[in-house]
Short mmCIF file of C-alpha atoms in Angstrom, two decimals:
data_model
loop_
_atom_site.label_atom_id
_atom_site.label_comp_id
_atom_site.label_asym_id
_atom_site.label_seq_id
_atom_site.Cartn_x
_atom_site.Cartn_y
_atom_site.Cartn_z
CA UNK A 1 159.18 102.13 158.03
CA UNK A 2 156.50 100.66 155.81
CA UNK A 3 158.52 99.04 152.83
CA UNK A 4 157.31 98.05 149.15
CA UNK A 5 159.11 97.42 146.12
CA UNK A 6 158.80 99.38 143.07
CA UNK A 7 158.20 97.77 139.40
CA UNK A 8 162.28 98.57 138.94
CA UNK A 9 162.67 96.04 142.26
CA UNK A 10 163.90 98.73 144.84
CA UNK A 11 162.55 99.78 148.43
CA UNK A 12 159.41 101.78 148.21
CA UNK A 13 158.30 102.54 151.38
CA UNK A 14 155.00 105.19 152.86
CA UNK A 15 157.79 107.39 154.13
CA UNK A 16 158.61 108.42 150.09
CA UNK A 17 155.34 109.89 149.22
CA UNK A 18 155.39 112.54 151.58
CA UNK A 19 152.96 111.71 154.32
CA UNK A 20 152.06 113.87 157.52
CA UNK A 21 153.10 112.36 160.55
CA UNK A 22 149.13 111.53 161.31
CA UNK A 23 148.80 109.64 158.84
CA UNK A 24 151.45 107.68 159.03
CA UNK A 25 150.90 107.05 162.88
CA UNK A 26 147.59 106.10 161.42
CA UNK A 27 149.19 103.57 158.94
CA UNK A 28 151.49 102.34 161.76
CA UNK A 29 148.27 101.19 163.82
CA UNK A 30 146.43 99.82 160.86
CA UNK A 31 149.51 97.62 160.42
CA UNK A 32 149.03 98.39 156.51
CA UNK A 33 153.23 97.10 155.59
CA UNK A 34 153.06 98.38 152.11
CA UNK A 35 150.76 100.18 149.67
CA UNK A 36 149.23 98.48 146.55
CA UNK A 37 149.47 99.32 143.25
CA UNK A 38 147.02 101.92 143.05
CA UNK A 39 147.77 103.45 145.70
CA UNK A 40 151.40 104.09 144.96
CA UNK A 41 150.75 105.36 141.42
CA UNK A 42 147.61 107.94 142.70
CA UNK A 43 148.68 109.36 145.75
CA UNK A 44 151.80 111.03 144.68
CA UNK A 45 149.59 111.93 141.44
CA UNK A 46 146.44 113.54 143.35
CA UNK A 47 148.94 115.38 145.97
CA UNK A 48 150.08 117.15 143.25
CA UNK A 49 146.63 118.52 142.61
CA UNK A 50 145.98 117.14 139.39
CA UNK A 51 142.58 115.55 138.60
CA UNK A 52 142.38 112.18 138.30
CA UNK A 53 140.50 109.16 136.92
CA UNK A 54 141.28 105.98 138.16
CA UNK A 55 140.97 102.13 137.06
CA UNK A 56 141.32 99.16 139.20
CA UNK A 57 139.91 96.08 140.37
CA UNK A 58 138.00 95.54 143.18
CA UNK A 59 140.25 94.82 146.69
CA UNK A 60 142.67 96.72 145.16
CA UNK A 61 142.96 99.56 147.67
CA UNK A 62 140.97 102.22 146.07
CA UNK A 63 139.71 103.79 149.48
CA UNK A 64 142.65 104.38 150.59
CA UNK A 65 144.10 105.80 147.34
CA UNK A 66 141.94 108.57 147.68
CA UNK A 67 141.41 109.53 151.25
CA UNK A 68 145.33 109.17 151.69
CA UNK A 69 145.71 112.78 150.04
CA UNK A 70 142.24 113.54 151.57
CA UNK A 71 143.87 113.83 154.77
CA UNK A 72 147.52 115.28 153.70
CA UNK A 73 145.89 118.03 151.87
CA UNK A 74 143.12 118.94 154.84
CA UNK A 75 145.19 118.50 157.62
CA UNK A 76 142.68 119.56 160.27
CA UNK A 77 139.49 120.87 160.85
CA UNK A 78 138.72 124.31 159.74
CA UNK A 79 136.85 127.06 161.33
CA UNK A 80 135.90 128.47 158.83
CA UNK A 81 131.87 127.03 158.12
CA UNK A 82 131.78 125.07 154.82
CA UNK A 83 132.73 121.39 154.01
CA UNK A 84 135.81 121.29 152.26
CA UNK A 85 135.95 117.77 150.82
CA UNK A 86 132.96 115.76 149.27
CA UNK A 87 132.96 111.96 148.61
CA UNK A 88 129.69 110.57 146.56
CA UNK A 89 129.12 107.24 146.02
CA UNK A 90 126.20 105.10 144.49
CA UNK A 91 125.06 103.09 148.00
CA UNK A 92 124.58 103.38 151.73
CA UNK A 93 127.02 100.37 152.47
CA UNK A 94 129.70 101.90 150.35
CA UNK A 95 129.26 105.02 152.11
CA UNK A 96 129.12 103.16 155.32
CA UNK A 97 132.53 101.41 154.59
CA UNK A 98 133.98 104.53 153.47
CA UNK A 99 133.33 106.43 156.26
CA UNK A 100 134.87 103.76 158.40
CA UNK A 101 138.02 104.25 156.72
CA UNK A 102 137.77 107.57 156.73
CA UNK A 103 137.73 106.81 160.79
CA UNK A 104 140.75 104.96 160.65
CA UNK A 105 143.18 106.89 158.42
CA UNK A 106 141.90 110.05 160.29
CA UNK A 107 142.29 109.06 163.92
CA UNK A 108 144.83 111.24 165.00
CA UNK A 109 144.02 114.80 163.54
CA UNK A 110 140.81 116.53 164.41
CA UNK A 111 138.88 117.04 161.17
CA UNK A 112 135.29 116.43 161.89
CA UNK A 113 132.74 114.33 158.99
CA UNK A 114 129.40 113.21 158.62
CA UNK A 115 127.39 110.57 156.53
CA UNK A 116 124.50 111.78 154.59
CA UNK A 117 122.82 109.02 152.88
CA UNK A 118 119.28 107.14 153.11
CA UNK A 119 118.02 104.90 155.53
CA UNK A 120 118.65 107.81 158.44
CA UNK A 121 116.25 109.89 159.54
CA UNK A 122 116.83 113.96 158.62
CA UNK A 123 116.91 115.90 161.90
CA UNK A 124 120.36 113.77 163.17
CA UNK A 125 121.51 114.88 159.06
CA UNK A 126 120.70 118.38 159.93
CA UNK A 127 122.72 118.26 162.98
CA UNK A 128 125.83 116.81 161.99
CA UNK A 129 126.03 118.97 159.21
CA UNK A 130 125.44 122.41 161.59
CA UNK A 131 129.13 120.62 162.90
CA UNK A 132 130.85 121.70 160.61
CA UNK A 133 132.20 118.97 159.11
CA UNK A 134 135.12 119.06 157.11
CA UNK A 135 133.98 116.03 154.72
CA UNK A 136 130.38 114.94 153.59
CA UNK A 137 130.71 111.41 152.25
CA UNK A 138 127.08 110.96 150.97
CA UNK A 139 124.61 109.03 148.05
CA UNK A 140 123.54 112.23 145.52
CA UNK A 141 119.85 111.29 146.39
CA UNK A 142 120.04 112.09 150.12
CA UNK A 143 122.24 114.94 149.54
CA UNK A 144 120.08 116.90 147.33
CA UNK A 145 117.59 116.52 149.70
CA UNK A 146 119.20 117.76 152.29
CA UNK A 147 120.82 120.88 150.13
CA UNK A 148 117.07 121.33 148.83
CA UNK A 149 115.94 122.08 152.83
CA UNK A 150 118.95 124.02 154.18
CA UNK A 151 121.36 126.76 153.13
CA UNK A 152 124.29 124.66 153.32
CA UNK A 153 126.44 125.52 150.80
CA UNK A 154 129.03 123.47 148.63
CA UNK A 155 131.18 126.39 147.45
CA UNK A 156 134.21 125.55 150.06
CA UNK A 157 134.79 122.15 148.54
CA UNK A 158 138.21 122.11 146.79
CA UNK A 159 137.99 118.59 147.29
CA UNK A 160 135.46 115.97 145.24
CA UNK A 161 135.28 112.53 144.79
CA UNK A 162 133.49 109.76 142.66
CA UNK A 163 134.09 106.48 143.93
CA UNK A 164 132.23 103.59 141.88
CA UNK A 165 131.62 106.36 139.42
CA UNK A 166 130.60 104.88 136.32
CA UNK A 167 127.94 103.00 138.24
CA UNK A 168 126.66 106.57 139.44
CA UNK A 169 126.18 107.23 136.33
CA UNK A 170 124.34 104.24 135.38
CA UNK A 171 122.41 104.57 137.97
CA UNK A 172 120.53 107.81 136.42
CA UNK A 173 121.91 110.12 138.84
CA UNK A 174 122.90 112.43 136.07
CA UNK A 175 121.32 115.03 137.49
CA UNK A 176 122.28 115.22 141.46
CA UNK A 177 125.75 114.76 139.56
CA UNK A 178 125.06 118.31 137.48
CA UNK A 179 123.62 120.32 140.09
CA UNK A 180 126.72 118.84 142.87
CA UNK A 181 129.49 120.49 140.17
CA UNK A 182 127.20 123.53 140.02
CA UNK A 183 127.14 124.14 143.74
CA UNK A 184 131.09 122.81 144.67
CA UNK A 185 134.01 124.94 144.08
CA UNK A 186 135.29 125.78 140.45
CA UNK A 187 138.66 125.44 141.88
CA UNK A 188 138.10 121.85 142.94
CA UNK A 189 140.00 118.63 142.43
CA UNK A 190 137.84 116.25 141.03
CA UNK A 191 138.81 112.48 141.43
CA UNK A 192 136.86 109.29 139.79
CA UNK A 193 137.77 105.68 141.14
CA UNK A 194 135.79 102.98 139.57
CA UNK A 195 136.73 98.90 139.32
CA UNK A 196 135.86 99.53 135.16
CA UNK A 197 135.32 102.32 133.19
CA UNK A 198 133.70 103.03 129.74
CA UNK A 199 135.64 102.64 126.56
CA UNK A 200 134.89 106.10 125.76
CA UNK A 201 134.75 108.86 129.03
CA UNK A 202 132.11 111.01 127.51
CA UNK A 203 129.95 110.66 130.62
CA UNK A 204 133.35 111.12 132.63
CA UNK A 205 134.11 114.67 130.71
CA UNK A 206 130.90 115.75 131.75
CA UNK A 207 131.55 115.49 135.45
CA UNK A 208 133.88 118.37 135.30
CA UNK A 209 137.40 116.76 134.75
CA UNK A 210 139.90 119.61 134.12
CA UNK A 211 143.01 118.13 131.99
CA UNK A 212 142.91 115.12 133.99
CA UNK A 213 145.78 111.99 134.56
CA UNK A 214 144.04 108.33 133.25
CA UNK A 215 145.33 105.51 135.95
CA UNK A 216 144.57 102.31 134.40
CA UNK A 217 145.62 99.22 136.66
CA UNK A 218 143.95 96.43 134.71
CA UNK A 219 141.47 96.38 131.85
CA UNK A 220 138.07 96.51 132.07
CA UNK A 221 136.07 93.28 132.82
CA UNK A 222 138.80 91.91 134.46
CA UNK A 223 138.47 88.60 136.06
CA UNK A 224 140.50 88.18 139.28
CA UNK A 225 143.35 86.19 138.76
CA UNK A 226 142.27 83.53 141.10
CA UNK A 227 139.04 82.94 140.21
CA UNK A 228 137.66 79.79 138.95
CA UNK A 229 133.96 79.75 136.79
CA UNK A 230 132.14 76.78 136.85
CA UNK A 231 129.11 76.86 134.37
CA UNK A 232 126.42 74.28 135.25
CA UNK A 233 123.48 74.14 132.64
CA UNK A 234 120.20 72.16 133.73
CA UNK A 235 116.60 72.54 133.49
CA UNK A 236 114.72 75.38 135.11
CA UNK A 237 112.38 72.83 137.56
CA UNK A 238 116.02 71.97 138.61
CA UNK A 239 117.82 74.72 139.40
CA UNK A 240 117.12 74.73 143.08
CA UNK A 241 118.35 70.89 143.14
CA UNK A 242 121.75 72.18 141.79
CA UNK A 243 121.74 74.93 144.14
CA UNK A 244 121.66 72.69 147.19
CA UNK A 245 124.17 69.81 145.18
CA UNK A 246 126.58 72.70 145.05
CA UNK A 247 125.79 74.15 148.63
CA UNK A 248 126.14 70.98 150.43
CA UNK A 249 128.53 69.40 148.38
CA UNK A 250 131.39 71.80 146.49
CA UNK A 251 131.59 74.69 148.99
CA UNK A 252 134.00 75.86 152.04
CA UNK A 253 134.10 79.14 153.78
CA UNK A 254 131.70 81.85 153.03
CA UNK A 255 129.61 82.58 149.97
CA UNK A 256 127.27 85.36 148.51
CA UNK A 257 124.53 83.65 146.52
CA UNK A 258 123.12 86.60 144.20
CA UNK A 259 119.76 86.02 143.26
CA UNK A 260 117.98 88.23 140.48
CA UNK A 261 114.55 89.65 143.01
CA UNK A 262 113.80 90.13 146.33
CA UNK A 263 111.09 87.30 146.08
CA UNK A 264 113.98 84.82 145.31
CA UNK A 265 115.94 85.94 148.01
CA UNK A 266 113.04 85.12 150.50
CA UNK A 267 112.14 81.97 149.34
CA UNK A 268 116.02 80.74 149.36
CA UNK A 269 116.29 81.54 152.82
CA UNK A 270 113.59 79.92 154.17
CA UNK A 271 114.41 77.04 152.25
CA UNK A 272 118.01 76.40 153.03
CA UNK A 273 117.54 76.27 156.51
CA UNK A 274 115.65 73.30 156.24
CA UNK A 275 118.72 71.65 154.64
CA UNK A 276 120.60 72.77 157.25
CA UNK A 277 122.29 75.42 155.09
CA UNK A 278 122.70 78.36 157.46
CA UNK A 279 122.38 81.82 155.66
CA UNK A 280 121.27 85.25 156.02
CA UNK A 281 119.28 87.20 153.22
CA UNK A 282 120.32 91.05 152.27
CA UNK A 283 117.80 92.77 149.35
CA UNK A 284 117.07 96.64 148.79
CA UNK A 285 114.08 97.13 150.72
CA UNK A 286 115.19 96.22 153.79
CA UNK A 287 115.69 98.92 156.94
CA UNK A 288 119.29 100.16 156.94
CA UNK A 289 119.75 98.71 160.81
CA UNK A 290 118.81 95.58 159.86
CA UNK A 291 120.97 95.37 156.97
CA UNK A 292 123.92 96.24 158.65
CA UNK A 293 123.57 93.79 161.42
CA UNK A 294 123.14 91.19 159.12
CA UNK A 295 125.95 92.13 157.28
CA UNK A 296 128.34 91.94 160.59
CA UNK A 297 126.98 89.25 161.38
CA UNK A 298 128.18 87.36 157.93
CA UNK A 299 131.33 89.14 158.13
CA UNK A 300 131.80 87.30 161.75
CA UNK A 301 131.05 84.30 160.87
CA UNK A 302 132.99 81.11 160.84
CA UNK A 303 132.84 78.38 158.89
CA UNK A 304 130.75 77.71 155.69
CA UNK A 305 127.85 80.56 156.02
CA UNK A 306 126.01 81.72 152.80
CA UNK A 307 124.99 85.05 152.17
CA UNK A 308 121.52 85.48 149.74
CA UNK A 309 121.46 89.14 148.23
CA UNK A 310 120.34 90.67 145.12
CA UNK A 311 122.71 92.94 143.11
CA UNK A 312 123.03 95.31 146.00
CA UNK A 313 126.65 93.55 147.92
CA UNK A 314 127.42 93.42 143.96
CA UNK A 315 129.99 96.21 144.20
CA UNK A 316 132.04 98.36 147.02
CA UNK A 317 131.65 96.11 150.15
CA UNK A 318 134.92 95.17 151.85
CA UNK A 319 134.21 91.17 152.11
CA UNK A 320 137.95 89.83 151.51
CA UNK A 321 137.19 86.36 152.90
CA UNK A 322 134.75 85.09 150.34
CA UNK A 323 135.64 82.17 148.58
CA UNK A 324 132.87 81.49 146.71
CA UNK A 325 130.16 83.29 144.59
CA UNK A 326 126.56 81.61 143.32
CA UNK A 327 124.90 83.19 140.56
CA UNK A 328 121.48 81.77 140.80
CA UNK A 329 119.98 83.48 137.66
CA UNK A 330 122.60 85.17 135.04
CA UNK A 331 122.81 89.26 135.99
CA UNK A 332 121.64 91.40 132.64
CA UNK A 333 124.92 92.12 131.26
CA UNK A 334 129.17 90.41 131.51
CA UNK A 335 129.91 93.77 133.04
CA UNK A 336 127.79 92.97 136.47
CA UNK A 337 129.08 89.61 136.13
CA UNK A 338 132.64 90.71 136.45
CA UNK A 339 131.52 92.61 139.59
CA UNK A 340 129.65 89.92 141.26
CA UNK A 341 133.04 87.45 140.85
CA UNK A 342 135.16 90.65 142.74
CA UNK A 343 133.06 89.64 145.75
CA UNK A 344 135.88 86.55 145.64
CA UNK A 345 139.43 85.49 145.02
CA UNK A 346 141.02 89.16 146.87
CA UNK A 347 143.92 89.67 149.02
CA UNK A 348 145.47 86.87 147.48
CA UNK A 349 143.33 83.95 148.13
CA UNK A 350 141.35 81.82 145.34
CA UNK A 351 137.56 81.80 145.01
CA UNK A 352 134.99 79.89 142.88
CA UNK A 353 132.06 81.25 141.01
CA UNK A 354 129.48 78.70 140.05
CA UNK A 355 127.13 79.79 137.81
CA UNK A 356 123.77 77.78 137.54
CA UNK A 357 121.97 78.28 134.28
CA UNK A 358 118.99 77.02 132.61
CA UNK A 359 118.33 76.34 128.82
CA UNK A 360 117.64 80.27 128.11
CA UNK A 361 120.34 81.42 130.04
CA UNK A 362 123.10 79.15 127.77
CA UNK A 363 123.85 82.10 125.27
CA UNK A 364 125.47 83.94 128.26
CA UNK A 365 128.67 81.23 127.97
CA UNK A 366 129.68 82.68 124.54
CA UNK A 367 129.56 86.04 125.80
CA UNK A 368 131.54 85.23 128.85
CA UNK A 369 134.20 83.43 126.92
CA UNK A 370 134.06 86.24 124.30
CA UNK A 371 134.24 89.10 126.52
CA UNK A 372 136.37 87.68 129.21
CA UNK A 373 138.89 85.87 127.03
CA UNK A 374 138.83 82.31 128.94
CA UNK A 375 138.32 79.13 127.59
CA UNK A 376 135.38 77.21 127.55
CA UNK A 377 136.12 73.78 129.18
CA UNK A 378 132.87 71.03 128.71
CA UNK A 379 133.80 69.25 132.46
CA UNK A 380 131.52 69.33 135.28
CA UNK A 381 133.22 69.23 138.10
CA UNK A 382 133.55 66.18 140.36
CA UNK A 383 134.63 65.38 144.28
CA UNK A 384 135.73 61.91 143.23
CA UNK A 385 137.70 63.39 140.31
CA UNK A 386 141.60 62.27 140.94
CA UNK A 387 143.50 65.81 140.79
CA UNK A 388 146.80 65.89 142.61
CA UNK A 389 146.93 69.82 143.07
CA UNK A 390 144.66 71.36 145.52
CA UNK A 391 144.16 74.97 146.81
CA UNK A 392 144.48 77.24 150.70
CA UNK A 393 140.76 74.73 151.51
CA UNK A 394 141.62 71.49 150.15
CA UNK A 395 139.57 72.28 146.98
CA UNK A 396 140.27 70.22 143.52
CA UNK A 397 142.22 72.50 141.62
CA UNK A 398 140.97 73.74 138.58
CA UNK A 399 143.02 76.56 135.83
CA UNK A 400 141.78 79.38 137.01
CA UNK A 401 142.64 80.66 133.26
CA UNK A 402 139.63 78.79 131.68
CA UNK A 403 135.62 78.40 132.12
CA UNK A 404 134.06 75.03 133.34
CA UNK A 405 130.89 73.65 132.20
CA UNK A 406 128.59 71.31 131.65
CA UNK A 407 125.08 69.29 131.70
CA UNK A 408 124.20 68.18 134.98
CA UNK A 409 121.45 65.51 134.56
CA UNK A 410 118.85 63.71 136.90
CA UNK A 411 121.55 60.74 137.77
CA UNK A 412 123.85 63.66 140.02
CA UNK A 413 120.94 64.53 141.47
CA UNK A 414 118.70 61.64 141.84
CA UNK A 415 120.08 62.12 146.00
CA UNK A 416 118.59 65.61 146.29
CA UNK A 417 115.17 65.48 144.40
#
């Protein structure tokens, strides 16, 4: 029996929410011992076949939330030819990671799905959608495409989901979005998952929601809990010398370095090498085969390994080992920020973001503190600093619950210039 406790302190368990045996089996073998938050208030809430939009931080279980009643509502595959469930999301690698899932939670029952999303050529998309399949998950791109060049139809799905979806919307993909809920089912269940969503839902309301339940975990622009921010201001000829102070120096275990271009990304890993900084670099242009073998490969690694992307790993990847995040150039708005720190600090561990900033970038601390409700703490932190309390690595410990910064001037890095 797999056994949680409810917010009234008694046993919880899978077996109460009215799972098929599959799925369970499925559970058993996944070793999952008891569902999170999110997934114990939306399961029994989307089972009932109610529509639902749904709030909660990244690492958080989200996946699972939704294709949970995926499977307990399909059951198995249908003969009958149209797809009967449809999962959109905004990128290949969250489509990627959702279809493993999918994978794993549907092992033992025999409903057949495909992928449909960039980076794949169209004849092996044409194929695996004459099988059949029972679920599409796909980017709205790809899949009008493919809609535009077939007669594959839509009108079977009772089933739809957004994941990420106020970055769909952001994205611009108003459009795929309208013409999807004119060719899906009117009798669909419509489902939304996001890590934040708007103040207001207009743009939600217009993806069909019929008299739908709000799930609201944590607010929006929520920090994780365990995450430390270290702000280091300097000038813009030295932001490359505080990049390397903080590489060599500060960090243990993995870390995603986000970097605002692609040019960036290409200069920073031929550079690091040569300070024996070992690190793969992950931007949009590159082939989807490549990008996923570098991806493995980070996700195998041991050790301190550095990971140089662009906003793309900002959101959706399952990378629950990270302990530290770089922002090497401030992202446009507190909002990616937030997203970029989910990359750390999950499944209970703590994580570090360091933040390097030059002169024009300083305005972004007062929106920070502002929108993310932490203080602003002038201390840049030091190795020889005497602090008795250390974290899981050995790290000094800082309050997570405040903001570090502070000038770092030509005397720290006199060593590394």
């Amino acid at each position: 029996m797999l056994l949680t406790k409810n917010s009234d302190g008694f046993e919880k368990s899978f077996d109460t929410l009215g799972l098929d045996e599959p799925i369970m089996r499925a559970l058993e073998r996944l070793k999952f011992t008891r569902p999170t938050e999110i997934q114990q208030k939306a399961i029994p809430l989307i089972m009932t076949g109610r529509d639902v939009v749904a709030c909660a931080k990244t690492g958080t279980g989200k996946t699972f939330a939704f294709l949970i009643p995926l499977i307990s509502r399909l059951k198995s595959h249908s003969g009958t030819v149209g797809t009967r469930s449809l999962i959109l999301a905004p990128t290949r690698e969250l489509s990627l990671q959702i279809l493993e899932a999918l994978k794993e939670i549907g092992r033992f029952t025999d409903l057949r799905y495909t992928l449909i999303v960039g980076g794949y050529d169209y004849e092996g998309q044409f194929e695996s959608i004459a099988t059949n399949p029972d679920v599409i998950i796909a980017t709205p791109g790809r899949l009008m495409e493919i809609l535009a060049q077939t007669q594959f139809s839509l009108k079977k799905v009772e089933y739809l989901v957004f994941d990420e979806a106020d970055l769909l919307f952001e994205m611009g993909f108003e459009e795929q979005i309208t013409n999807v809920l004119k060719a899906v089912s009117a009798q669909r269940q419509t489902l939304l998952f996001s890590a934040t969503i708007p103040q207001q839902l207009t743009d939600f309301a217009a993806a069909g929601l019929n008299d739908y339940r709000l799930l609201r975990l944590d607010t929006e622009y929520k920090m994780p809990d365990k995450a430390t921010l270290h702000f280091l201001l300097c000038r813009t000829s030295e932001k490359v010398a505080v990049l390397t102070l903080v590489l060599q120096r500060f960090v243990k275990g993995k870390t995603i370095l986000f970097c605002p271009t692609k040019q960036t990304v290409e200069y920073l890993i031929h550079l690091l090498p040569l300070l024996e900084i070992h690190c793969i670099g992950i931007y949009g242009q590159l082939d989807q085969k490549a990008r996923k073998e570098l991806l493995d490969e980070f996700k195998e690694s041991k050790g301190n390994s550095v990971m140089v992307v662009t906003d793309l790993a900002a959101r959706g990847l399952d990378l629950s080992d990270v302990r530290n995040v770089i922002n090497f150039g401030f992202p446009q708005n507190h909002k990616m920020f937030v997203h970029r720190c989910g990359r750390t600090a999950r499944a209970g561990l703590s994580g570090t973001v360091w933040s390097i900033l030059d002169i024009t970038e300083k305005s972004y601390l007062g929106d920070i503190a502002f929108n993310l409700d932490r203080e602003l703490v002038n201390k840049v932190p030091q190795t020889t600093d005497t602090v008795e309390a250390k974290d899981e690595l050995g790290y000094q410990y800082f309050d997570p619950m405040r903001a570090y910064y502070g000038r770092v001037g030509y005397s720290s890095l006199s060593e590394f210039v």
